[in-house]
Coordinates of C-alpha atoms in Angstrom, one line a residue:
X468 CA 0.0 0.0 0.0
X469 CA 1.4 3.5 -1.0
X470 CA 2.2 5.8 1.9
X471 CA -0.3 8.4 0.7
X472 CA -3.1 6.1 1.5
X473 CA -2.0 5.5 4.9
X474 CA -4.6 7.7 6.3
X475 CA -7.1 5.0 5.2
X476 CA -6.4 3.1 8.0
X477 CA -6.3 5.7 10.7
X478 CA -10.1 5.5 11.1
X479 CA -11.8 3.2 13.5
X480 CA -12.9 0.3 11.1
X481 CA -16.1 -0.1 13.3
X482 CA -17.1 3.4 12.9
X483 CA -19.8 4.3 10.4
X484 CA -18.4 3.8 7.0
X485 CA -17.3 7.0 4.8
X486 CA -17.2 7.3 1.3
X487 CA -14.1 5.4 0.2
X488 CA -15.2 2.9 -2.7
X489 CA -15.8 3.5 -6.4
X490 CA -18.0 0.9 -8.0
X491 CA -17.2 0.5 -11.9
X492 CA -20.2 -0.6 -14.0
X493 CA -19.4 -1.8 -17.4
X494 CA -22.2 -2.5 -20.1
X495 CA -22.8 -3.0 -23.8
X496 CA -26.2 -3.3 -25.5
X497 CA -27.8 -4.3 -21.9
X498 CA -30.4 -1.5 -21.5
X499 CA -32.8 -4.1 -19.8
X500 CA -30.5 -4.8 -17.0
X501 CA -27.9 -2.0 -16.4
X502 CA -30.3 0.3 -14.6
X503 CA -30.6 -2.4 -11.8
X504 CA -26.9 -2.9 -11.7
X505 CA -26.6 0.8 -11.3
X506 CA -29.3 1.0 -8.7
X507 CA -27.6 -1.9 -6.7
X508 CA -24.3 0.1 -6.7
X509 CA -26.0 3.6 -5.6
X510 CA -27.9 1.8 -2.9
X511 CA -24.8 0.7 -1.3
X512 CA -24.8 3.6 1.1
X513 CA -22.3 5.9 2.6
X514 CA -19.5 3.6 1.7
X515 CA -19.9 4.3 -1.9
X516 CA -18.3 7.6 -2.9
X517 CA -19.1 7.3 -6.6
X518 CA -20.4 5.1 -9.3
X519 CA -18.8 5.1 -12.7
X520 CA -20.6 3.5 -15.6
X521 CA -18.7 2.7 -18.9
X522 CA -21.0 2.3 -21.7
X523 CA -18.8 0.4 -24.4
X524 CA -20.4 2.0 -27.5
X525 CA -23.8 0.5 -27.0
X526 CA -26.2 0.7 -30.2
X527 CA -29.2 0.4 -28.1
X528 CA -30.7 2.6 -25.2
X529 CA -27.9 1.7 -22.5
X530 CA -26.1 4.9 -22.9
X531 CA -29.4 7.0 -22.9
X532 CA -30.5 5.3 -19.8
X533 CA -27.3 5.9 -18.1
X534 CA -27.4 9.6 -18.9
X535 CA -30.9 9.6 -17.3
X536 CA -29.7 8.0 -14.1
X537 CA -26.8 10.5 -14.0
X538 CA -29.1 13.5 -14.0
X539 CA -30.7 12.1 -11.0
X540 CA -27.9 10.8 -9.0
X541 CA -24.9 13.1 -8.4
X542 CA -22.6 10.1 -7.5
X543 CA -23.1 8.5 -10.8
X544 CA -20.6 9.4 -13.7
X545 CA -20.9 8.0 -17.2
X546 CA -18.1 7.3 -19.8
X547 CA -19.2 6.9 -23.3
X548 CA -16.4 5.1 -25.4
X549 CA -16.4 6.0 -29.0
X550 CA -15.9 2.4 -30.2
X551 CA -16.7 -0.9 -28.8
X552 CA -13.7 -2.7 -27.2
X553 CA -14.9 -6.1 -27.8
X554 CA -14.1 -7.4 -24.4
X555 CA -14.6 -6.6 -20.7
X556 CA -11.0 -5.7 -19.8
X557 CA -10.6 -2.2 -21.6
X558 CA -14.1 -0.6 -20.1
X559 CA -12.8 -1.8 -16.8
X560 CA -9.6 -0.1 -17.2
X561 CA -11.3 3.0 -18.2
X562 CA -13.1 3.1 -15.1
X563 CA -10.1 2.5 -12.8
X564 CA -8.3 5.5 -14.6
X565 CA -11.4 7.6 -14.2
X566 CA -11.9 6.8 -10.3
X567 CA -11.0 9.2 -7.6
X568 CA -11.9 7.2 -4.5
X569 CA -9.1 4.9 -3.0
X570 CA -10.9 1.6 -3.5
X571 CA -12.7 0.2 -6.5
X572 CA -15.1 -2.6 -7.1
X573 CA -16.3 -4.2 -10.5
X574 CA -19.8 -4.9 -11.3
X575 CA -21.2 -6.3 -14.6
X576 CA -24.2 -4.7 -16.1
X577 CA -26.5 -7.9 -15.9
X578 CA -25.4 -8.5 -12.2
X579 CA -26.1 -6.6 -9.0
X580 CA -24.6 -6.1 -5.7
X581 CA -26.4 -7.1 -2.6
X582 CA -27.1 -4.7 0.1
X583 CA -24.2 -4.0 2.5
X584 CA -21.6 -5.5 0.1
X585 CA -19.3 -2.5 -0.3
X586 CA -19.5 -1.9 3.4
X587 CA -18.7 -5.3 4.4
X588 CA -15.5 -5.2 2.0
X589 CA -14.3 -1.9 2.8
X590 CA -14.7 -2.7 6.8
X591 CA -12.5 -5.7 6.3
X592 CA -9.9 -3.7 4.3
X593 CA -9.7 -1.2 7.0
X594 CA -9.6 -3.6 9.8
X595 CA -6.8 -5.7 8.7
X596 CA -5.1 -3.0 6.8
X597 CA -5.0 -4.9 3.5
X598 CA -5.2 -3.9 -0.1
X599 CA -7.6 -6.6 -1.1
X600 CA -10.6 -7.9 0.5
X601 CA -13.0 -10.7 -1.0
X602 CA -16.4 -12.1 -0.3
X603 CA -18.8 -14.6 -1.3
X604 CA -20.4 -14.6 -4.9
X605 CA -23.8 -16.4 -5.3
X606 CA -24.4 -17.8 -8.8
X607 CA -28.2 -17.4 -9.2
X608 CA -30.2 -19.1 -12.0
X609 CA -32.8 -17.2 -13.4
X610 CA -35.8 -17.0 -13.6
X611 CA -36.2 -19.6 -10.9
X612 CA -33.7 -17.8 -8.5
X613 CA -31.7 -20.9 -7.7
X614 CA -28.6 -20.1 -5.8
X615 CA -25.0 -21.7 -5.8
X616 CA -22.2 -20.2 -3.6
X617 CA -18.9 -19.7 -5.8
X618 CA -16.0 -21.4 -3.9
X619 CA -17.7 -21.5 -0.7
X620 CA -14.6 -22.9 1.2
X621 CA -12.7 -19.7 0.9
X622 CA -15.4 -17.6 2.5
X623 CA -16.7 -19.8 5.3
X624 CA -15.4 -17.3 8.1
X625 CA -13.3 -14.3 8.3
X626 CA -9.7 -14.5 7.7
X627 CA -6.5 -12.7 6.5
X628 CA -4.5 -14.9 3.9
X629 CA -1.3 -14.5 2.2
X630 CA -1.4 -16.2 -1.5
X631 CA 1.9 -17.9 -1.2
X632 CA 0.7 -19.6 2.1
X633 CA -3.0 -20.2 0.8
X634 CA -2.7 -21.3 -3.2
X635 CA -6.3 -22.3 -2.8
X636 CA -7.0 -18.5 -3.4
X637 CA -6.2 -19.4 -7.4
X638 CA -9.4 -21.0 -7.2
X639 CA -11.6 -17.9 -7.2
X640 CA -10.7 -16.4 -10.4
X641 CA -13.7 -13.8 -10.4
X642 CA -12.7 -10.2 -10.0
X643 CA -16.1 -8.9 -9.3
X644 CA -16.5 -10.3 -5.5
X645 CA -13.5 -8.2 -4.4
X646 CA -12.3 -4.7 -3.2
X647 CA -9.0 -3.3 -4.5
X648 CA -6.9 -0.5 -3.2
X649 CA -6.2 1.8 -6.3
X650 CA -2.7 2.6 -5.1
X651 CA -1.9 -1.1 -5.0
X652 CA -3.1 -1.8 -8.6
X653 CA -0.9 1.4 -9.5
X654 CA 2.0 0.5 -7.7
X655 CA 2.3 -3.2 -9.4
X656 CA 0.9 -2.2 -12.9
X657 CA -2.1 -4.4 -12.5
X658 CA -4.8 -4.3 -15.2
X659 CA -7.1 -6.2 -17.4
X660 CA -5.9 -7.2 -20.8
X661 CA -7.1 -4.9 -23.5
X662 CA -9.4 -5.6 -26.2
X663 CA -11.3 -8.8 -27.1
X664 CA -9.8 -10.9 -24.4
X665 CA -12.1 -13.6 -23.1
X666 CA -11.7 -14.6 -19.4
X667 CA -9.8 -11.4 -18.8
X668 CA -10.4 -11.9 -15.1
X669 CA -8.1 -15.0 -14.9
X670 CA -5.3 -12.9 -16.0
X671 CA -6.2 -9.9 -13.8
X672 CA -6.6 -12.4 -10.6
X673 CA -3.1 -13.8 -11.4
X674 CA -1.6 -10.6 -11.4
X675 CA -3.1 -9.7 -8.1
X676 CA -2.1 -12.7 -6.6
X677 CA 1.5 -12.5 -8.1
X678 CA 2.0 -9.2 -6.2
X679 CA 1.7 -11.4 -2.9
X680 CA -1.0 -9.0 -1.0
X681 CA -2.6 -9.7 2.3
X682 CA -6.2 -10.6 1.4
X683 CA -9.0 -10.3 4.0
X684 CA -11.7 -12.7 3.3
X685 CA -15.4 -12.2 4.7
X686 CA -18.3 -14.8 4.7
X687 CA -20.8 -12.0 3.5
X688 CA -22.3 -12.4 0.3
X689 CA -20.9 -9.4 -1.7
X690 CA -21.9 -10.3 -5.3
X691 CA -25.0 -11.9 -7.4
X692 CA -23.9 -13.3 -10.5
X693 CA -27.0 -13.7 -12.6
X694 CA -27.1 -16.5 -14.9
X695 CA -29.8 -16.3 -17.9
X696 CA -29.5 -19.4 -20.0
X697 CA -32.5 -18.3 -22.1
X698 CA -30.8 -14.8 -22.9
X699 CA -30.5 -14.2 -26.5
X700 CA -26.7 -13.4 -25.9
X701 CA -25.4 -15.7 -23.4
X702 CA -22.4 -14.5 -21.1
X703 CA -18.9 -15.5 -22.0
X704 CA -19.1 -18.4 -19.2
X705 CA -22.2 -19.8 -20.8
X706 CA -21.3 -19.3 -24.3
X707 CA -19.3 -22.5 -24.7
X708 CA -20.9 -24.0 -27.8
X709 CA -17.9 -23.0 -29.9
X710 CA -14.5 -24.4 -29.7
X711 CA -13.2 -20.7 -29.8
X712 CA -14.5 -20.6 -26.3
X713 CA -12.2 -23.3 -24.9
X714 CA -9.2 -22.2 -27.0
X715 CA -9.8 -18.6 -25.2
X716 CA -10.0 -20.5 -21.9
X717 CA -6.8 -22.4 -22.4
X718 CA -5.1 -19.1 -23.7
X719 CA -6.3 -17.0 -20.5
X720 CA -5.1 -20.1 -18.2
X721 CA -1.8 -20.2 -19.9
X722 CA -1.2 -16.6 -19.3
X723 CA -2.0 -16.8 -15.8
X724 CA 0.3 -19.5 -15.1
X725 CA 3.1 -17.7 -16.8
X726 CA 2.3 -14.7 -14.6
X727 CA 2.5 -16.7 -11.4
X728 CA 5.8 -18.5 -12.5
X729 CA 7.4 -15.2 -13.4
X730 CA 6.7 -13.7 -10.0
X731 CA 8.2 -16.7 -8.1
X732 CA 5.1 -18.3 -7.2
X733 CA 5.5 -21.9 -8.0
X734 CA 3.0 -23.1 -5.2
X735 CA 0.3 -20.7 -7.0
X736 CA 1.1 -21.8 -10.3
X737 CA 1.1 -25.5 -9.5
X738 CA -2.4 -24.8 -7.7
X739 CA -3.8 -23.1 -10.9
X740 CA -2.4 -26.1 -13.1
X741 CA -4.3 -28.5 -10.6
X742 CA -7.6 -26.2 -10.6
X743 CA -7.5 -26.4 -14.3
X744 CA -7.9 -30.3 -13.9
X745 CA -10.5 -30.3 -11.4
X746 CA -12.6 -27.4 -12.5
X747 CA -12.1 -26.2 -16.1
X748 CA -11.4 -29.7 -17.7
X749 CA -14.2 -31.4 -15.9
X750 CA -16.8 -28.5 -16.8
X751 CA -16.2 -28.9 -20.6
X752 CA -16.1 -32.7 -20.6
X753 CA -19.4 -32.8 -19.0
X754 CA -20.9 -31.1 -22.1
X755 CA -19.1 -33.2 -24.8
X756 CA -21.8 -35.6 -25.6
X757 CA -24.1 -32.6 -26.6
X758 CA -21.6 -31.1 -29.3
X759 CA -21.1 -31.9 -32.9
X760 CA -18.4 -34.5 -34.0
X761 CA -16.4 -31.5 -35.3
X762 CA -16.4 -29.7 -32.1
X763 CA -15.4 -32.8 -30.3
X764 CA -12.5 -33.6 -32.5
X765 CA -11.1 -29.7 -32.2
X766 CA -11.7 -29.8 -28.4
X767 CA -10.0 -33.0 -28.0
X768 CA -7.1 -32.1 -30.2
X769 CA -6.8 -28.8 -28.1
X770 CA -7.2 -30.5 -24.5
X771 CA -4.4 -33.3 -25.4
X772 CA -2.0 -30.5 -26.5
X773 CA -2.4 -28.8 -23.3
X774 CA -2.5 -31.9 -21.0
X775 CA 0.8 -33.1 -22.5
X776 CA 2.6 -30.3 -20.5
X777 CA 1.5 -31.7 -17.4
X778 CA 3.9 -34.2 -15.3
X779 CA 2.7 -37.2 -12.9
X780 CA 2.9 -34.9 -9.8
X781 CA 0.6 -32.5 -11.0
X782 CA -1.9 -35.3 -12.6
X783 CA -1.7 -36.9 -9.0
X784 CA -2.5 -33.7 -7.2
X785 CA -5.9 -33.4 -8.8
X786 CA -8.7 -35.2 -7.5
X787 CA -9.7 -38.8 -8.7
X788 CA -12.3 -38.1 -11.5
X789 CA -10.2 -35.2 -13.0
X790 CA -6.8 -37.2 -13.3
X791 CA -8.5 -40.2 -14.6
X792 CA -10.4 -37.9 -17.4
X793 CA -6.9 -36.3 -18.2
X794 CA -5.3 -39.7 -18.8
X795 CA -8.0 -40.9 -20.8
X796 CA -7.8 -37.8 -22.9
X797 CA -3.9 -38.2 -23.3
X798 CA -4.1 -41.8 -24.0
X799 CA -6.7 -41.6 -26.9
X800 CA -5.8 -39.9 -30.0
X801 CA -9.4 -39.3 -30.9
X802 CA -12.8 -38.7 -28.7
X803 CA -14.1 -41.9 -27.1
X804 CA -16.3 -42.9 -24.1
X805 CA -17.9 -39.6 -24.1
X806 CA -21.1 -40.6 -21.9
X807 CA -18.7 -42.4 -19.3
X808 CA -16.3 -39.4 -19.3
X809 CA -19.1 -36.9 -19.1
X810 CA -20.5 -38.8 -16.1
X811 CA -17.4 -39.0 -14.4
X812 CA -16.9 -35.2 -14.9
X813 CA -20.6 -34.6 -13.2
X814 CA -20.9 -33.5 -9.7
X815 CA -21.3 -35.7 -8.0
X816 CA -19.1 -38.1 -10.0
X817 CA -20.3 -41.2 -11.5
X818 CA -18.1 -44.1 -12.8
X819 CA -20.3 -45.9 -15.2
X820 CA -19.6 -49.7 -16.0
X821 CA -18.2 -51.8 -17.6
X822 CA -15.5 -52.1 -14.8
X823 CA -12.5 -53.4 -16.4
X824 CA -9.3 -54.9 -14.7
X825 CA -5.9 -55.9 -15.9
X826 CA -3.5 -58.0 -13.6
X827 CA -6.3 -57.2 -10.7
X828 CA -5.8 -53.3 -11.2
X829 CA -8.8 -51.3 -12.0
X830 CA -8.3 -49.8 -15.4
X831 CA -10.6 -47.5 -17.7
X832 CA -11.0 -50.1 -20.4
X833 CA -9.5 -53.2 -21.6
X834 CA -8.1 -51.6 -24.6
X835 CA -6.5 -48.9 -22.4
X836 CA -4.9 -50.8 -19.9
X837 CA -2.3 -48.0 -19.2
X838 CA -5.2 -45.6 -17.9
X839 CA -5.2 -47.0 -14.5
X840 CA -7.9 -46.0 -11.9
X841 CA -5.3 -45.4 -9.3
X842 CA -6.8 -44.8 -5.6
X843 CA -9.9 -46.6 -6.0
X844 CA -8.9 -49.8 -4.2
X845 CA -6.3 -51.1 -2.0
X846 CA -4.6 -49.3 1.2
X847 CA -5.6 -45.7 1.6
X848 CA -8.4 -46.0 -1.0
X849 CA -11.2 -43.5 0.0
X850 CA -14.4 -44.5 2.2
X851 CA -17.8 -45.2 0.0
X852 CA -19.0 -41.7 0.4
X853 CA -15.9 -40.5 -1.3
X854 CA -16.2 -43.1 -4.2
X855 CA -17.7 -42.6 -7.9
X856 CA -20.4 -44.9 -7.3
X857 CA -23.2 -44.9 -9.8
X858 CA -27.0 -45.2 -8.9
X859 CA -29.4 -45.4 -11.8
X860 CA -33.0 -44.7 -11.8
X861 CA -35.7 -45.5 -14.2
X862 CA -38.6 -43.1 -13.7
X863 CA -41.9 -42.3 -15.0
X864 CA -45.1 -40.6 -14.0
X865 CA -48.6 -42.3 -14.9
X866 CA -52.0 -43.2 -13.9
X867 CA -53.8 -46.5 -14.3
X868 CA -52.4 -50.0 -13.9
X869 CA -48.6 -50.7 -13.1
X870 CA -46.5 -51.8 -15.8
X871 CA -42.9 -52.8 -16.0
X872 CA -40.3 -49.9 -16.0
X873 CA -38.1 -49.8 -18.9
X874 CA -34.3 -49.0 -18.5
X875 CA -33.8 -51.4 -15.7
X876 CA -33.9 -55.3 -15.4
X877 CA -37.1 -56.6 -13.9
X878 CA -37.0 -55.3 -10.4
X879 CA -38.3 -57.5 -7.6
X880 CA -41.7 -56.6 -5.8
X881 CA -40.4 -55.4 -2.4
X882 CA -42.1 -55.1 0.7
X883 CA -43.0 -51.4 1.4
X884 CA -41.6 -49.9 4.6
X885 CA -44.8 -48.1 5.1
X886 CA -48.6 -48.8 4.6
X887 CA -50.7 -46.2 2.5
X888 CA -53.1 -45.1 5.0
X889 CA -55.7 -43.4 2.5
X890 CA -56.8 -44.2 -1.1
X891 CA -57.2 -40.6 -2.1
X892 CA -53.4 -40.1 -3.0
X893 CA -52.0 -38.5 0.0
X894 CA -49.2 -41.2 -0.2
X895 CA -47.4 -42.6 2.9
X896 CA -46.7 -40.8 6.0
X897 CA -43.7 -38.5 6.2
X898 CA -40.1 -40.2 7.1
X899 CA -37.6 -38.0 8.8
X900 CA -37.4 -34.5 7.2
X901 CA -33.9 -34.0 7.2
X902 CA -31.4 -35.7 5.0
X903 CA -29.4 -38.4 7.0
X904 CA -31.9 -38.3 9.8
X905 CA -32.1 -41.8 11.6
X906 CA -34.3 -44.3 9.7
X907 CA -35.4 -47.4 11.2
X908 CA -33.1 -50.3 9.8
X909 CA -34.7 -52.8 7.8
X910 CA -33.7 -56.3 6.7
X911 CA -32.3 -56.5 3.0
X912 CA -34.1 -58.9 0.7
X913 CA -31.7 -61.5 -0.4
X914 CA -31.8 -63.4 -3.6
X915 CA -34.2 -66.4 -3.8
X916 CA -36.4 -65.1 -0.9
X917 CA -40.0 -64.6 -1.6
X918 CA -40.7 -60.8 -1.0
X919 CA -44.4 -59.8 0.2
X920 CA -46.6 -58.8 -2.8
X921 CA -46.9 -55.1 -3.4
X922 CA -49.7 -53.1 -2.0
X923 CA -52.0 -51.5 -4.5
X924 CA -50.7 -48.3 -6.2
X925 CA -52.2 -45.0 -4.9
X926 CA -55.2 -43.9 -6.8
X927 CA -54.6 -40.9 -9.3
X928 CA -51.5 -40.0 -10.9
X929 CA -48.3 -41.4 -9.5
X930 CA -44.4 -41.4 -9.8
X931 CA -42.8 -44.9 -10.0
X932 CA -39.2 -45.0 -9.6
X933 CA -36.9 -48.2 -10.0
X934 CA -33.3 -47.7 -8.5
X935 CA -30.1 -49.7 -9.2
X936 CA -27.0 -49.3 -7.2
X937 CA -24.0 -50.6 -9.0
X938 CA -21.1 -52.1 -7.0
X939 CA -17.4 -50.7 -8.0
X940 CA -14.7 -53.2 -8.0
X941 CA -16.1 -55.0 -5.0
X942 CA -15.9 -51.9 -2.7
X943 CA -19.8 -51.8 -2.1
X944 CA -19.8 -55.6 -1.6
X945 CA -17.5 -55.4 1.3
X946 CA -19.6 -52.7 2.9
X947 CA -23.0 -54.4 2.3
X948 CA -25.7 -52.1 1.4
X949 CA -29.2 -52.9 2.9
X950 CA -31.2 -49.6 2.9
X951 CA -31.7 -46.5 0.7
X952 CA -33.3 -43.3 1.7
X953 CA -34.9 -41.8 -1.4
X954 CA -34.9 -37.8 -1.1
X955 CA -37.3 -35.6 -3.3
X956 CA -36.0 -32.0 -2.7
X957 CA -38.0 -28.9 -4.0
X958 CA -35.4 -26.9 -6.2
X959 CA -36.3 -23.8 -4.1
X960 CA -35.3 -25.7 -0.8
X961 CA -38.6 -25.2 0.7
X962 CA -39.7 -28.8 0.8
X963 CA -38.2 -32.2 1.1
X964 CA -39.8 -35.8 1.0
X965 CA -37.8 -38.8 2.1
X966 CA -38.8 -42.3 1.8
X967 CA -36.7 -45.3 3.1
X968 CA -36.6 -48.7 1.3
X969 CA -34.9 -52.0 1.8
X970 CA -32.2 -53.0 -1.0
X971 CA -32.4 -56.3 -3.0
X972 CA -29.0 -57.7 -3.4
X973 CA -28.6 -59.2 -7.0
X974 CA -25.2 -60.1 -7.9
X975 CA -23.3 -57.0 -8.4
X976 CA -26.0 -54.5 -8.1
X977 CA -28.8 -53.8 -5.5
X978 CA -32.3 -52.7 -6.5
X979 CA -35.3 -51.1 -5.0
X980 CA -38.9 -49.7 -6.2
X981 CA -41.0 -46.6 -5.1
X982 CA -44.1 -45.3 -6.0
X983 CA -45.4 -41.9 -4.8
X984 CA -48.7 -40.1 -5.2
X985 CA -48.2 -37.1 -7.5
X986 CA -51.1 -35.1 -5.9
X987 CA -49.8 -35.2 -2.4
X988 CA -46.1 -34.4 -3.7
X989 CA -47.6 -31.1 -5.8
X990 CA -49.6 -30.2 -2.6
X991 CA -46.2 -30.6 -0.4
X992 CA -44.6 -28.3 -3.1
X993 CA -47.1 -25.5 -3.1
X994 CA -45.5 -22.2 -2.2
X995 CA -47.6 -19.2 -0.9
X996 CA -50.7 -21.3 -1.7
X997 CA -50.1 -21.1 -5.5
X998 CA -50.0 -23.9 -8.0
X999 CA -46.7 -22.6 -9.6
X1000 CA -44.6 -25.2 -11.8
X1001 CA -42.4 -27.1 -9.5
X1002 CA -39.1 -28.9 -10.0
X1003 CA -38.1 -31.9 -7.7
X1004 CA -34.4 -33.0 -7.4
X1005 CA -34.0 -36.9 -6.7
X1006 CA -31.1 -37.8 -4.4
X1007 CA -30.5 -41.0 -2.4
X1008 CA -28.4 -42.0 0.7
X1009 CA -27.4 -45.7 0.8
X1010 CA -26.9 -47.2 4.3
X1011 CA -24.6 -50.1 4.7
X1012 CA -24.3 -52.9 7.3
X1013 CA -20.5 -51.8 8.1
X1014 CA -22.2 -48.3 9.3
X1015 CA -20.9 -46.3 6.1
X1016 CA -23.2 -44.4 4.2
X1017 CA -22.9 -42.2 1.1
X1018 CA -25.3 -39.7 -0.6
X1019 CA -25.6 -38.9 -4.1
X1020 CA -27.7 -38.2 -7.2
X1021 CA -29.1 -40.7 -9.2
X1022 CA -28.6 -41.1 -13.2
X1023 CA -31.8 -40.9 -15.3
X1024 CA -32.1 -44.1 -17.5
X1025 CA -35.0 -45.8 -19.5
X1026 CA -37.8 -44.8 -21.7
X1027 CA -40.1 -43.0 -19.1
X1028 CA -38.5 -39.5 -19.4
X1029 CA -41.3 -37.7 -21.0
X1030 CA -43.8 -35.1 -20.4
X1031 CA -47.2 -36.6 -19.4
X1032 CA -50.5 -34.7 -18.8
X1033 CA -52.5 -36.7 -16.0
X1034 CA -56.1 -36.4 -14.9
X1035 CA -56.3 -35.4 -11.4
X1036 CA -59.5 -35.0 -9.0
X1037 CA -57.5 -32.4 -6.9
X1038 CA -56.1 -30.4 -9.7
X1039 CA -58.1 -31.0 -12.8
X1040 CA -55.0 -31.9 -14.6
X1041 CA -51.3 -32.2 -13.5
X1042 CA -48.4 -32.3 -16.0
X1043 CA -45.5 -34.5 -15.0
X1044 CA -42.2 -35.0 -16.4
X1045 CA -39.2 -36.9 -15.0
X1046 CA -36.2 -35.7 -17.0
X1047 CA -32.3 -35.8 -17.0
X1048 CA -30.6 -32.4 -15.8
X1049 CA -27.6 -31.2 -17.8
X1050 CA -25.5 -33.6 -15.6
X1051 CA -27.5 -36.5 -16.2
X1052 CA -29.3 -36.4 -12.9
X1053 CA -32.8 -37.3 -12.4
X1054 CA -35.2 -34.5 -11.8
X1055 CA -39.2 -34.5 -11.7
X1056 CA -41.2 -31.4 -12.7
X1057 CA -44.8 -30.7 -11.7
X1058 CA -47.5 -28.4 -13.0
X1059 CA -50.5 -28.8 -10.9
X1060 CA -53.6 -27.3 -12.9
X1061 CA -54.2 -25.7 -16.2
X1062 CA -52.6 -22.4 -15.4
X1063 CA -49.5 -24.2 -14.2
X1064 CA -49.3 -26.4 -17.4
X1065 CA -49.5 -23.4 -19.6
X1066 CA -46.7 -21.6 -17.7
X1067 CA -44.6 -24.7 -18.5
X1068 CA -45.6 -24.5 -22.2
X1069 CA -44.9 -21.0 -22.4
X1070 CA -41.3 -21.4 -20.9
X1071 CA -40.7 -24.2 -23.2
X1072 CA -41.6 -21.7 -26.2
X1073 CA -39.1 -19.0 -24.7
X1074 CA -36.3 -21.7 -24.5
X1075 CA -36.7 -22.9 -28.0
X1076 CA -36.7 -19.3 -29.4
X1077 CA -33.5 -18.7 -27.5
X1078 CA -32.0 -21.8 -29.0
X1079 CA -33.0 -20.8 -32.5
X1080 CA -31.4 -17.3 -31.9
X1081 CA -28.2 -19.0 -30.7
X1082 CA -28.0 -21.1 -33.8
X1083 CA -28.9 -18.1 -36.1
X1084 CA -25.9 -16.3 -34.5
X1085 CA -23.4 -19.0 -34.7
X1086 CA -24.8 -21.3 -37.4
X1087 CA -26.0 -24.9 -37.6
X1088 CA -22.5 -26.5 -36.7
X1089 CA -23.0 -26.8 -33.1
X1090 CA -25.8 -27.2 -30.4
X1091 CA -26.2 -24.6 -27.5
X1092 CA -24.9 -25.3 -24.1
X1093 CA -27.4 -27.8 -22.3
X1094 CA -29.6 -26.3 -19.3
X1095 CA -31.1 -28.1 -16.4
X1096 CA -34.5 -27.6 -18.0
X1097 CA -36.4 -30.5 -19.9

């Protein structure tokens, strides 16, 4: 920190905040959202001295709206660039040069700052006398407002960290959830890459860490990152349907590692290279099955070139799924086993059969014996809850007589652990409401035993689920699974339904069968008395005789993944659709009533239009990135 800014630290950090922060908002052709972004910056209160909005030569009404806001708010200044820069770095640099406050924050036009963000970061910087402070970013999927915390492990509690002692800081490559002292940026010549440089924040963050500042972290949410998958123009992080995006990410990552190495930060550079395997590689591999053959070949070639520079120490430093994926890509000259690779790259990870062995060692495939699945068996191998165990589920929604589920072998008629107490489709009584809550142990059904006949199916529309738990090189057989808790969690987090079932052992797999009344499930998921569309995610927790247990999502298989409109005495009609999410996991969409069903149809129409717009923009070669919507 420069001496000229030493007076910044003379105030009591617990006193009311003074105007010390400049929020730099950048935007290009985003008239629909930029006003919300600017208002969220102005609403930060006394900590914000000024807001600088940089219009990157927009051709819509973005600049006009900014000028209107500036006429109303003296703290807002607008910079109109004469020509579009083609990226995010140049307008941010313009904002830093124009700032007069001692600290700067960055805000994109389609995101917002939550209340108190600037205050929390400024207080941390003053209290600990550090040039950089950082907080939690929440990734919010719109329109359903599903939140995911970005790198939550770094922000669980207040702390002061030095990058060299905490290499995990390289995992958070975002620049927008942080506060920077301008004097620190100027002293070290830290700036964004100019012009059309995607993933410019990778390079900026590497420069910050290379300067080895003390970084104060706070648990407060300081940034809301909006994710709009149906936007006409997707953000850089979502616009992965062209191989140019992968090439740009590789270039930004390579440059970041060079910056860290040039500064003498070998531990940071090592951590950045391992992070590439654990995060970046897995993210793109998950989407490979949805891409065109041309994309796959180009992606595979670029990935092999990048991975060729990795040594065995770096590969072994990555998590099990990531290093296995890297080894398959290195061992195969052309794309192969994309479904297995994408499921291994999913979170949680799943290793699909077949399970090949060479000389008693688990390997990826018989024709790739050198790709050993190290760490899976033997001394020091992880416990079951750390293994990429695959649980498959065939599901369907229907009314009327029971029929065999497609996609799984014939499932035994298992005795139910509960009676249906009523015939009006209210379903079984609730089991413990929280995941992991104690459930009554039930004896497993062994091969050759005579299970009790199943009770009558609930009246009205219902959801049938057949489960299959795969063994993994004998690891589960040793643990002896006997019970599975099936969890259906409403995606807004407001409702949870849990049912406990015995598992039937059949050779190298375990099976179970569940039927739920959909009227009762839809009633449980109603929010504020409305009949809005609902999405339920399906997870399971498997309990073993050894006391071990593991919780995971289930992989959707079979032919029952279709939209079905069912008659319902309670709602008139009920639309139900089991479907596979982008990661292949099973989810269930429910729309109780005609109005809710219409909302689903209109949402599907909007997504179709967005996909068509994407194809018009990029041509018919590649498909758009997948979403969690059916």
